[in-house]
mmCIF file of C-alpha atoms and ligand atoms in Angstrom:
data_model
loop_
_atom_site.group_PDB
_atom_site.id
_atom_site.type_symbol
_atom_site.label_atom_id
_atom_site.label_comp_id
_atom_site.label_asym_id
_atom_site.label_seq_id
_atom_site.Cartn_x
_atom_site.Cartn_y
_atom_site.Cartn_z
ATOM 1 C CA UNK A 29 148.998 194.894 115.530
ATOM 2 C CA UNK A 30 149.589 191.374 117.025
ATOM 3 C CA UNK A 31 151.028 188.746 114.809
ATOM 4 C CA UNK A 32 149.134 186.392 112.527
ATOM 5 C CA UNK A 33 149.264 182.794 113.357
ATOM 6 C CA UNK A 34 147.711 179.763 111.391
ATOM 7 C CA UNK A 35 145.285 178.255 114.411
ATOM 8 C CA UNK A 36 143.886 174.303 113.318
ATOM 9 C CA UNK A 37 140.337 175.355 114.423
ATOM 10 C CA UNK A 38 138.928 171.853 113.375
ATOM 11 C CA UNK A 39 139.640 168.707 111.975
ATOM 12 C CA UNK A 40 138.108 165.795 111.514
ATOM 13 C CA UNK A 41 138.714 162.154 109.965
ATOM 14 C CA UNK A 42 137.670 159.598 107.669
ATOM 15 C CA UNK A 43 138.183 155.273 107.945
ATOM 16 C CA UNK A 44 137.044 153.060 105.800
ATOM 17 C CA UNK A 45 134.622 150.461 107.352
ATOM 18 C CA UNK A 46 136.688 146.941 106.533
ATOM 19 C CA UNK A 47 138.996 146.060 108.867
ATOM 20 C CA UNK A 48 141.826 143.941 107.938
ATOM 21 C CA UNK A 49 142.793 142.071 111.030
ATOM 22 C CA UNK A 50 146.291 140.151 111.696
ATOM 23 C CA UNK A 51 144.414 137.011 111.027
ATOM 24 C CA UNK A 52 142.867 137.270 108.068
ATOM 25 C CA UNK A 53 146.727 138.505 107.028
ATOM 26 C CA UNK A 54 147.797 134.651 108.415
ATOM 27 C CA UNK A 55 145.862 133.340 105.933
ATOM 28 C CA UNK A 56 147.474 135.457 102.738
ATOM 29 C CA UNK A 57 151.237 135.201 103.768
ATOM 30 C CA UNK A 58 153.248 133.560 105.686
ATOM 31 C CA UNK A 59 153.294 135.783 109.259
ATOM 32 C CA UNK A 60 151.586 135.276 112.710
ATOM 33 C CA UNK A 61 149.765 137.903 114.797
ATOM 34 C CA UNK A 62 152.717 137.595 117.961
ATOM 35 C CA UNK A 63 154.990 138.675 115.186
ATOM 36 C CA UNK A 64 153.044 141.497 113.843
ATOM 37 C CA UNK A 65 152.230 142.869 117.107
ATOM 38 C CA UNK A 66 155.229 142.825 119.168
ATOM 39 C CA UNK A 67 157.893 144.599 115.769
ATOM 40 C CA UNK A 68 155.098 147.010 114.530
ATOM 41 C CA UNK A 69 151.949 147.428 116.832
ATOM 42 C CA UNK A 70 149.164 146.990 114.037
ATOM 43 C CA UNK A 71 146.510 144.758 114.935
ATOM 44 C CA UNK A 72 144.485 146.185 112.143
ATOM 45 C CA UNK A 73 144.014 148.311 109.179
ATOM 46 C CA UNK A 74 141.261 149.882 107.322
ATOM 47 C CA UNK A 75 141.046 149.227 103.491
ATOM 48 C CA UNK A 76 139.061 150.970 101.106
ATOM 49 C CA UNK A 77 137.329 148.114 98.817
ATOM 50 C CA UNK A 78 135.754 148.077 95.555
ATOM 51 C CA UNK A 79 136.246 149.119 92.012
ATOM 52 C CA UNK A 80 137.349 152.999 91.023
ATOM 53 C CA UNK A 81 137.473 154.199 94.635
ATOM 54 C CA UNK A 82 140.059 156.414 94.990
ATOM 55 C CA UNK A 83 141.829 158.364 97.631
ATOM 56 C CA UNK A 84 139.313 161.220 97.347
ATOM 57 C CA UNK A 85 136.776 159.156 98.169
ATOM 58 C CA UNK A 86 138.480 159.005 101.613
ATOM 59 C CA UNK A 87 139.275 162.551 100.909
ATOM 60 C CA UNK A 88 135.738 164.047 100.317
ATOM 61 C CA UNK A 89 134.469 162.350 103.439
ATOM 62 C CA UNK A 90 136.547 164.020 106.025
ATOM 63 C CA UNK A 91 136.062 167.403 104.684
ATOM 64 C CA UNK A 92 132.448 167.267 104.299
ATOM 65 C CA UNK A 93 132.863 166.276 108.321
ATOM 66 C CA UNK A 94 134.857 169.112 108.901
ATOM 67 C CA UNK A 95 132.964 171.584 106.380
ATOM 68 C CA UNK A 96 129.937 170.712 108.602
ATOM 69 C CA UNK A 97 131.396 170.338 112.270
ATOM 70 C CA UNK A 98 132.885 173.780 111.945
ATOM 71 C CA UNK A 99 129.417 175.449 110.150
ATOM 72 C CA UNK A 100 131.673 176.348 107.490
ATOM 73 C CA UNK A 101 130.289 177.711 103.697
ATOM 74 C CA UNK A 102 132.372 175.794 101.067
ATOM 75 C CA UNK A 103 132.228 179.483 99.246
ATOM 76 C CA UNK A 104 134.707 180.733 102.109
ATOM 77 C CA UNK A 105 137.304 178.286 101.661
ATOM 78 C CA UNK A 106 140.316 179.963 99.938
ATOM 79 C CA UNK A 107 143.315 176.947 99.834
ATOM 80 C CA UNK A 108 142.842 173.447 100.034
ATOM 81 C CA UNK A 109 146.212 171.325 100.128
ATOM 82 C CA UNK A 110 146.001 167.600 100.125
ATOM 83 C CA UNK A 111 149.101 165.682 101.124
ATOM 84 C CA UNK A 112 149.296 162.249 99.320
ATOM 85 C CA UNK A 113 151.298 159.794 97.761
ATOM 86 C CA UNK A 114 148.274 157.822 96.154
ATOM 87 C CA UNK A 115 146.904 160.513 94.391
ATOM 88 C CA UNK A 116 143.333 159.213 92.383
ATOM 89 C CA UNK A 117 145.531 160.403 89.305
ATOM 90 C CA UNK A 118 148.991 162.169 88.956
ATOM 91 C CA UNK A 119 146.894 165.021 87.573
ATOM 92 C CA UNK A 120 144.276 166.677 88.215
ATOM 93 C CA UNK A 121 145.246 166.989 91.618
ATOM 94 C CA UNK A 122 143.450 165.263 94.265
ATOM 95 C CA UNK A 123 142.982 168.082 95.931
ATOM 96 C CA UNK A 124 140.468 169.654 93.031
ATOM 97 C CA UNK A 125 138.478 166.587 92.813
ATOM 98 C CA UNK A 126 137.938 166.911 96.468
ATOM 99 C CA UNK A 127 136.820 170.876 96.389
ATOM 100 C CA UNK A 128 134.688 169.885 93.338
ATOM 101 C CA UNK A 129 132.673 167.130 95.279
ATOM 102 C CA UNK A 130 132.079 169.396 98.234
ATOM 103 C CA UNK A 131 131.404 172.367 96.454
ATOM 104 C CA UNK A 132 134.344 175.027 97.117
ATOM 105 C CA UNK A 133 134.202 177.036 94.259
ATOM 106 C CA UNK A 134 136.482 179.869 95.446
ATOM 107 C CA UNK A 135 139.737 178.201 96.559
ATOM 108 C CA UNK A 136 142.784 177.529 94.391
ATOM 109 C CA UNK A 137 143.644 173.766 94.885
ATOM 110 C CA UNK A 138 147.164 171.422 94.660
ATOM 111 C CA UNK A 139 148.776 167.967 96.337
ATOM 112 C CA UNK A 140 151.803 167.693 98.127
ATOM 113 C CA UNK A 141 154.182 164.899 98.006
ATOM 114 C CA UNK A 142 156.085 164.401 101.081
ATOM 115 C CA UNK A 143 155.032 160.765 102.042
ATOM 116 C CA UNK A 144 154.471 160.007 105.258
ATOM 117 C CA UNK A 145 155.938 163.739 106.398
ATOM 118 C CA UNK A 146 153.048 165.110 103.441
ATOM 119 C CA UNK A 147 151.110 165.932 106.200
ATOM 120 C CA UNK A 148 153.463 168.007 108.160
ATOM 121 C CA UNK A 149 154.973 169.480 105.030
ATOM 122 C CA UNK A 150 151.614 170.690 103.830
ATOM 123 C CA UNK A 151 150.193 171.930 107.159
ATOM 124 C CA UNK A 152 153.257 174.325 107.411
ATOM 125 C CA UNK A 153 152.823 175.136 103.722
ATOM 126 C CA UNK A 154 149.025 176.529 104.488
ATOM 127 C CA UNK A 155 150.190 177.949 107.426
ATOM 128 C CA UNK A 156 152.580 180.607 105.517
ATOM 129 C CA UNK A 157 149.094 181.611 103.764
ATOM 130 C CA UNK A 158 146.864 182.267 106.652
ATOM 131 C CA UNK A 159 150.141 184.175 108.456
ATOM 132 C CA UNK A 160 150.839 186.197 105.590
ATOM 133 C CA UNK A 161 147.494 187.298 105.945
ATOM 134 C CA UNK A 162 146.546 186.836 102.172
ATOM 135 C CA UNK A 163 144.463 183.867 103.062
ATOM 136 C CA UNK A 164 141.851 183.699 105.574
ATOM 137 C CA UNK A 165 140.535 179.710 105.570
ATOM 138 C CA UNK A 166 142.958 176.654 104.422
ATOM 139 C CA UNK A 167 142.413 173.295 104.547
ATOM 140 C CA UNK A 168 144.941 170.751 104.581
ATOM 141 C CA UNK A 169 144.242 166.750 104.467
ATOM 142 C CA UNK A 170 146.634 164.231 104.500
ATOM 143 C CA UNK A 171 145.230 160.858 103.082
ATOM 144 C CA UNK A 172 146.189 157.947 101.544
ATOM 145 C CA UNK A 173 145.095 154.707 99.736
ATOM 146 C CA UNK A 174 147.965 152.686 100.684
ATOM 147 C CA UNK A 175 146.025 149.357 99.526
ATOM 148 C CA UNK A 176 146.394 150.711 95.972
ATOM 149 C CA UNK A 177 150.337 150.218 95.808
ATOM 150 C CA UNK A 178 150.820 147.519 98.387
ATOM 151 C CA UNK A 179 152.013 144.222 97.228
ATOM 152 C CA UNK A 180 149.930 141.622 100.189
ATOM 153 C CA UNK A 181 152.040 139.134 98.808
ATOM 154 C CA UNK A 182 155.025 140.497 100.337
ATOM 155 C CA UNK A 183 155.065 140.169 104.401
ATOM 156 C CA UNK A 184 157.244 142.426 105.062
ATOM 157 C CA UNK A 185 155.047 145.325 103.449
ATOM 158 C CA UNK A 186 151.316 144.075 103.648
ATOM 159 C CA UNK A 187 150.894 143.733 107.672
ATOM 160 C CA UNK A 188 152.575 147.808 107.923
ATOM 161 C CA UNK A 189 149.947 149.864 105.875
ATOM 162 C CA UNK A 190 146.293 150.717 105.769
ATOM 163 C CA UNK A 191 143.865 153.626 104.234
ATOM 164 C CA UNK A 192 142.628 156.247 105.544
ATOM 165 C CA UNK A 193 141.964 160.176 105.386
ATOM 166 C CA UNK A 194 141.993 163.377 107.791
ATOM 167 C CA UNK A 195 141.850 167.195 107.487
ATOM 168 C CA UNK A 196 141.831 170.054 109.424
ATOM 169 C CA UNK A 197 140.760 173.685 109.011
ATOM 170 C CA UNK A 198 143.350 176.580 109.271
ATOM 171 C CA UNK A 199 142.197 180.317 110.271
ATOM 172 C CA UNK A 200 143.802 183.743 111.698
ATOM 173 C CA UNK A 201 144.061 183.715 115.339
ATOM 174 C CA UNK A 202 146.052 186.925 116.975
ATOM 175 C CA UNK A 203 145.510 185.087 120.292
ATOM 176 C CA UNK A 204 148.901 183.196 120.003
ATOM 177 C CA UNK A 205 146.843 179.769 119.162
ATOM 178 C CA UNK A 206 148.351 177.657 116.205
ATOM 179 C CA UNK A 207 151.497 176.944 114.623
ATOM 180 C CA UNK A 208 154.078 178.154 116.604
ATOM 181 C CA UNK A 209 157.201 176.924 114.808
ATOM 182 C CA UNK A 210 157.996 173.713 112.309
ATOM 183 C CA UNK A 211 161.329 172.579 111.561
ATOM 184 C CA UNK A 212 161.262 170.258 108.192
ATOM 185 C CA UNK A 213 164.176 167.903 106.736
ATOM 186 C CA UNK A 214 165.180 166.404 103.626
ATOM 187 C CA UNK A 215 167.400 164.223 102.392
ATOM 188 C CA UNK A 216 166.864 162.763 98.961
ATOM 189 C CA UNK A 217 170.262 159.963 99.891
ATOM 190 C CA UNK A 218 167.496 158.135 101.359
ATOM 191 C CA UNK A 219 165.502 157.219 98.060
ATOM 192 C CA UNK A 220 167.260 154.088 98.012
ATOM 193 C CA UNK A 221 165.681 153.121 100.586
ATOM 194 C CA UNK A 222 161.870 153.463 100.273
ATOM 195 C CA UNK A 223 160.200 154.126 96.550
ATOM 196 C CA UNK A 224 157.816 153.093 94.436
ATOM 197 C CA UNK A 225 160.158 152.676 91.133
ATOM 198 C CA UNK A 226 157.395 152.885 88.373
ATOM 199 C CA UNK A 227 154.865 154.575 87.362
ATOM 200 C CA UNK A 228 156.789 157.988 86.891
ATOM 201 C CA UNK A 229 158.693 159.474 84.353
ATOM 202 C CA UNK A 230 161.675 157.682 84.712
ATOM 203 C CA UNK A 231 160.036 153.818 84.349
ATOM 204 C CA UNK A 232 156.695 154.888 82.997
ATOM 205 C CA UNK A 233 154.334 151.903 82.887
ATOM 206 C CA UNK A 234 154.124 149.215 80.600
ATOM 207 C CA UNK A 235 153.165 145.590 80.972
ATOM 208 C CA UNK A 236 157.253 144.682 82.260
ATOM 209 C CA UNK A 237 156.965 147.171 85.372
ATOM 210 C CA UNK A 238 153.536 145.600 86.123
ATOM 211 C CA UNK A 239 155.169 142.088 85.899
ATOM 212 C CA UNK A 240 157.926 143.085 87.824
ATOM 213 C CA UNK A 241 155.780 144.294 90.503
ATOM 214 C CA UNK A 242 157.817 147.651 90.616
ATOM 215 C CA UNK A 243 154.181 150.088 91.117
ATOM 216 C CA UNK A 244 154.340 147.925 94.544
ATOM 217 C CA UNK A 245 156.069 149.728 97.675
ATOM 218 C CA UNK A 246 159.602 148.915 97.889
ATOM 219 C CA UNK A 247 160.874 149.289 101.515
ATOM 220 C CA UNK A 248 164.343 148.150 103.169
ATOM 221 C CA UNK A 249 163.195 148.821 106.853
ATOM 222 C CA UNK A 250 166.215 148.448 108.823
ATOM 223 C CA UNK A 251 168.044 151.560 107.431
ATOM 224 C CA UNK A 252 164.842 153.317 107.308
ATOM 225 C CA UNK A 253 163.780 152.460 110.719
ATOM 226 C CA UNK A 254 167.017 153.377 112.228
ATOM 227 C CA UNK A 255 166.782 157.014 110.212
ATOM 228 C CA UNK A 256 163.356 157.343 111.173
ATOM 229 C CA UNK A 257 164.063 156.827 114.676
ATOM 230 C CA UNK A 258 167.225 159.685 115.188
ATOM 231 C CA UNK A 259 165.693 161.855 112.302
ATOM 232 C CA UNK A 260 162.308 162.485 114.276
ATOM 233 C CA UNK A 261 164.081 162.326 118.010
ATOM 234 C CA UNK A 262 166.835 165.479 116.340
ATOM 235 C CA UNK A 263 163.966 167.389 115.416
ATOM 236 C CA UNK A 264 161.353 167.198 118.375
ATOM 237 C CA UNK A 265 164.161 167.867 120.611
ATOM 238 C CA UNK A 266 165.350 170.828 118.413
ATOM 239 C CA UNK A 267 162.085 172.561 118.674
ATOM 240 C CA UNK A 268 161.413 171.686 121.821
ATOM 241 C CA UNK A 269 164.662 173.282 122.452
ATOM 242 C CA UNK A 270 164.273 176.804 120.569
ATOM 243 C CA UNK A 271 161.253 177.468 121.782
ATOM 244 C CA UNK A 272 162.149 176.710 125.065
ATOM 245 C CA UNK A 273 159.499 173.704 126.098
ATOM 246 C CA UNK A 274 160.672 170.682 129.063
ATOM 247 C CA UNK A 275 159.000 167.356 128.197
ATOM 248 C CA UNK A 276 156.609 168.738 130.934
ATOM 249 C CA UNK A 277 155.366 171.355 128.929
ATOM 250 C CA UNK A 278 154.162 169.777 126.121
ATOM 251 C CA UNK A 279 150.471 168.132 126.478
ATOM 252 C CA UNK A 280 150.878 165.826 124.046
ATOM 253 C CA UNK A 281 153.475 164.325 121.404
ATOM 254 C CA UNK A 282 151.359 163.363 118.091
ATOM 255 C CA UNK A 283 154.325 161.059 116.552
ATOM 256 C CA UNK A 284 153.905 159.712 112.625
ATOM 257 C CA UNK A 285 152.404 155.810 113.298
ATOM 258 C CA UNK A 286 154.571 153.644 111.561
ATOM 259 C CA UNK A 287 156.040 151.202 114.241
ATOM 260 C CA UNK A 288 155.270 151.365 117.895
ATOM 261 C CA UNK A 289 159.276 151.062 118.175
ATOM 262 C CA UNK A 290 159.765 154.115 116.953
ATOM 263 C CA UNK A 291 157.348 155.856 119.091
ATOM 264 C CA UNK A 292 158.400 154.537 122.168
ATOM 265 C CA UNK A 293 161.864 155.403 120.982
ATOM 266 C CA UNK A 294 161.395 158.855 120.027
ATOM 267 C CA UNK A 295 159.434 159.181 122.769
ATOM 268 C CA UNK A 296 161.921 158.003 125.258
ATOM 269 C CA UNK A 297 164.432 160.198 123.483
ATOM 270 C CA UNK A 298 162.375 163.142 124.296
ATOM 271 C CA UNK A 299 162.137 162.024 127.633
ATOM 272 C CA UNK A 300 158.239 161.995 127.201
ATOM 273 C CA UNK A 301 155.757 159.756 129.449
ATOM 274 C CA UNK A 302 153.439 156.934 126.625
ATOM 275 C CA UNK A 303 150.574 158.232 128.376
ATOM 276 C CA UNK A 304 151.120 161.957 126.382
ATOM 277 C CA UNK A 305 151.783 159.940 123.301
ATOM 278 C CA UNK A 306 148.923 159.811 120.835
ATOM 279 C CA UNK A 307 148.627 156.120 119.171
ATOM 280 C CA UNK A 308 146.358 154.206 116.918
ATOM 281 C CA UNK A 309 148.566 152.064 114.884
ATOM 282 C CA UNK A 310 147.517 149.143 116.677
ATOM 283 C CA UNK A 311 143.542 150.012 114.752
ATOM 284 C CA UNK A 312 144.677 151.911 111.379
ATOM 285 C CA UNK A 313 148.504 150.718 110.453
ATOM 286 C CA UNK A 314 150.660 153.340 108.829
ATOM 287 C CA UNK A 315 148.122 154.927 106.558
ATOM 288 C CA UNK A 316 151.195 157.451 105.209
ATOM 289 C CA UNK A 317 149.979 161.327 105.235
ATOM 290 C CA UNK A 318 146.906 160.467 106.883
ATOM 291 C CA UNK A 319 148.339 159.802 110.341
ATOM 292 C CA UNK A 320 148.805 162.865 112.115
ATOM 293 C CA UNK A 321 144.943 164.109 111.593
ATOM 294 C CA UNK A 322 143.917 161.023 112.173
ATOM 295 C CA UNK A 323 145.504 160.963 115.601
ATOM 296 C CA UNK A 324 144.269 164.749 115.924
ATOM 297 C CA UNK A 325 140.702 163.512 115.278
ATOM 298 C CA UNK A 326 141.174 160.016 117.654
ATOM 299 C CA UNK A 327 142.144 162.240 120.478
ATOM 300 C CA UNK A 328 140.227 165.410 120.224
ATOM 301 C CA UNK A 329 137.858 165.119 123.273
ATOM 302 C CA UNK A 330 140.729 165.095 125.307
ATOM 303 C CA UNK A 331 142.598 168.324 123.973
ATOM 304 C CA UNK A 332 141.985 171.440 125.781
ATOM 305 C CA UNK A 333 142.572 175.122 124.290
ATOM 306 C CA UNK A 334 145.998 176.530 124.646
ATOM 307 C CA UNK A 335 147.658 172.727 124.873
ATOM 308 C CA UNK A 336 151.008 172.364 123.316
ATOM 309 C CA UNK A 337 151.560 169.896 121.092
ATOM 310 C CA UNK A 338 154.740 168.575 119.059
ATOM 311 C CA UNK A 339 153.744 166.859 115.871
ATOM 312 C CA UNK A 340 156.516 164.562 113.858
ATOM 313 C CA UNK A 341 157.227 162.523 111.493
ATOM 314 C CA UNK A 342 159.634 160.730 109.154
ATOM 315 C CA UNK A 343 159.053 159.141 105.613
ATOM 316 C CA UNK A 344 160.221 158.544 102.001
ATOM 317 C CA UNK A 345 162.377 160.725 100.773
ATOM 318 C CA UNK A 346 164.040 160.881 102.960
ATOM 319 C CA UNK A 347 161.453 163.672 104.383
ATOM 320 C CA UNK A 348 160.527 164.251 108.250
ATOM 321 C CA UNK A 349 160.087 166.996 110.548
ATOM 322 C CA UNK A 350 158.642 168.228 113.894
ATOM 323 C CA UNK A 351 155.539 171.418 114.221
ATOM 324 C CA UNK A 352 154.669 172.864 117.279
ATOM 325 C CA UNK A 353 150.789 173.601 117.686
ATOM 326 C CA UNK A 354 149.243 175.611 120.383
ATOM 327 C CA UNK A 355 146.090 173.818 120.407
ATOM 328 C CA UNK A 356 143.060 176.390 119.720
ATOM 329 C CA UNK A 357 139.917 174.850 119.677
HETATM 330 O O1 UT7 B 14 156.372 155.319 107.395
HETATM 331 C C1 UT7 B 14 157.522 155.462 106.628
HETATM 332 C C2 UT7 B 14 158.728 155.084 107.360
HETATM 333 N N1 UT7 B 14 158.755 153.668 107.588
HETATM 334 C C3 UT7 B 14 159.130 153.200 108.773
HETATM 335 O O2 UT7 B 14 159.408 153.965 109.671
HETATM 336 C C4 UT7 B 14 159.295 151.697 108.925
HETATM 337 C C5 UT7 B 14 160.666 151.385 109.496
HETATM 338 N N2 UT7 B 14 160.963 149.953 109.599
HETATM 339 C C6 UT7 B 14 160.287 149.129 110.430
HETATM 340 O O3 UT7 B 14 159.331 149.513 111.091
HETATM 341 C C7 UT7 B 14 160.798 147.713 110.583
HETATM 342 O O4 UT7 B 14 162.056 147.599 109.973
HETATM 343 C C8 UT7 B 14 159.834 146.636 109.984
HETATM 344 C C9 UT7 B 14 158.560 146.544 110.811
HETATM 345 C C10 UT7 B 14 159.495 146.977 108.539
HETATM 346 C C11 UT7 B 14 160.500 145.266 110.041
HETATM 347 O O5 UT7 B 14 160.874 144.962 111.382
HETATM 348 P P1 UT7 B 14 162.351 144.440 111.730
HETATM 349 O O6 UT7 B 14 162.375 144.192 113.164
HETATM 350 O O7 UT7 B 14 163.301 145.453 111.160
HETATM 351 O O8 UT7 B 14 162.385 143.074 110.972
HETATM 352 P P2 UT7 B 14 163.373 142.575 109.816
HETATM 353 O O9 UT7 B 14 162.912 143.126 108.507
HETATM 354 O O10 UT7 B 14 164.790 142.784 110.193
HETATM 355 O O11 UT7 B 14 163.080 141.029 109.865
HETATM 356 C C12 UT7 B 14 163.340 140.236 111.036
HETATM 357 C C13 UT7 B 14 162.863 138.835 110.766
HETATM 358 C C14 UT7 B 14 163.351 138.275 109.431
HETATM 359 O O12 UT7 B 14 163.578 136.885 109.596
HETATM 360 P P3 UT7 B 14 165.069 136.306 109.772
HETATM 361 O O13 UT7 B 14 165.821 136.784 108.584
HETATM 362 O O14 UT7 B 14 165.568 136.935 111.052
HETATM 363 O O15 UT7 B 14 164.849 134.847 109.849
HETATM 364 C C15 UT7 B 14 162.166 138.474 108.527
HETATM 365 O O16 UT7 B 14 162.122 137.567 107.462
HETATM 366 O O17 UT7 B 14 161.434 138.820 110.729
HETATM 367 C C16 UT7 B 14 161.005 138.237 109.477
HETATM 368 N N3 UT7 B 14 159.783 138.882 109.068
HETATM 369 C C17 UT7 B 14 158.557 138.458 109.411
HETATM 370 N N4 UT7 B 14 158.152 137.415 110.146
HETATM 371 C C18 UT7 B 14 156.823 137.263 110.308
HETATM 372 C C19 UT7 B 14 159.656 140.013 108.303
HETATM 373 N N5 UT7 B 14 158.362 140.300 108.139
HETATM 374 C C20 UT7 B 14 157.666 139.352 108.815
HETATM 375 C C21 UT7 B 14 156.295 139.124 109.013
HETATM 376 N N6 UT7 B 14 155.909 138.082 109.766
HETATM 377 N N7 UT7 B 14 155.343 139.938 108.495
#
């Protein structure tokens, strides 16, 4: 019998409408567009406004998409994994709000925490199910409501992140489609370096941690860029390696969007041409777990069945990691 693989046979995306443009940013801190554009890439990111919207909000939107793009029942779904680090609560998982709002009644449901490597973390995760052979449709999102934790009084945070939400569908395919191999990294010396301090068990929340701004995102970007940069190049090149792929054979790189730096870096590491390089920073910012579908989703109409592609990322955590997709839609 040939061998089970986990093939992404859809995905889709989810944006929210208000754009949050470099300018309007000039006006809340003190930062300039040049600035912004040239060290990160964003020229705008997508926030989700108004009171009690969560992440599954986001969330709900994208699978209902893909439920409906790929004429699937909600009654067939058997896993849904949603990769997040801005959960609508810490419990119930996101996840189960999600399957409740679109119906899947038959699935068992649970969120990852990988930050912005949740994505690739989770996707390998569901892929173990659907190989195994135990389960036959999975999806995996990766979203986040990075407004909800960002402090936009602090430039060197507010002009990086934005919302946003994508999923994709896993099923058996024998044809050799889908996850071919993922090679994923952690490192926990690297919590130093980018946390949110409260709000856990350690600094629960009281009014102090709210004064202190500590539920805010606390980055030190230097050490994290430089990490990010060699973590994701080791890894792409290590896959590439064992499973025997040039720069030439790989379609397309789908790289984490944090900081056009690093993709062109990584990139360039990899020895990979820009123009096989999937980016949209420059419209949705780093929106954490949600990047790598919402690439997926950007670039779909120009992926072709049987197209190799080398996903990465790097994030808090220290967490990152490269997957290798044979594309099979
Ligand atoms: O997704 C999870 C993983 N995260 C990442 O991969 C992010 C990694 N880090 C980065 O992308 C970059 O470190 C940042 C984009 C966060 C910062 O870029 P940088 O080139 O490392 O800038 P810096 O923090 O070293 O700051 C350089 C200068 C400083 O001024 P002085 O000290 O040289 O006078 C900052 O105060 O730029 C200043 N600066 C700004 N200026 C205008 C910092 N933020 C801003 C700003 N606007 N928003």
């Amino acid at each position: 019998m040939s061998k089970i693989q986990a093939a992404i046979t859809g995905v889709h995306g989810y944006v929210p409408d208000y754009a949050l443009t470099n300018k309007e940013l000039e006006t809340m801190v003190d930062t300039n567009d040049e600035w912004i554009v040239e060290r990160t890439g964003v020229r705008e990111r997508r926030i989700l406004k108004g009171e009690g919207q969560g992440v599954s909000v986001m969330a709900i939107e994208a699978v209902r998409g893909l439920l409906e793009k790929t004429n699937t029942d909600p009654s067939e779904i058997d896993l849904v994994i949603c990769a997040t680090v801005t959960p609508d609560m810490l419990f119930p998982d996101t996840a189960n709000l999600v399957a409740d709002a679109v119906g899947i009644k038959n699935a068992f449901c649970f969120d990852l925490s990988a930050a912005c490597s949740g994505f690739l973390f989770a996707l390998t995760t569901g892929s173990k199910f659907v190989e195994s052979g135990t389960h036959k449709k999975v999806i995996v999102i990766g979203a986040d409501k990075m407004s909800s934790i960002v402090d936009y009084t602090d430039r060197s945070i507010c002009i990086l992140f934005g919302d946003g939400a994508g999923a994709v569908l896993l099923e058996p395919n024998t044809e050799g489609y889908g996850i071919q191999d993922s090679y994923l990294k952690s490192d926990g010396s690297g919590q130093y370096y980018l946390y949110q301090k409260a709000g856990g068990s350690r600094h629960p929340a009281t009014a102090e941690t709210v004064l202190a701004k500590e539920h805010y995102i606390y980055q030190n970007g230097r050490p994290v860029y430089k990490a990010a940069v060699n973590g994701m190049a080791d890894v792409v090149l290590k896959v590439m390696e064992r499973n025997h792929l040039a720069a030439d054979d790989v379609n397309w790189m789908v790289p984490h969007q944090a900081n056009i730096r690093i993709i062109e870096s990584v990139a360039n590491s990899a020895k990979f041409p820009m123009e096989r390089v999937m980016v949209n920073i420059h419209k949705y910012g780093n929106t954490t777990a949600a990047t790598l579908p919402l690439c997926l989703w950007d670039y779909e109409s120009q992926l072709k069945k049987g197209d190799n592609l080398i996903l990465t990322a790097f994030g808090g955590g220290f967490t990152w990691g490269a997957v290798y997709v044979k594309w099979g839609v």
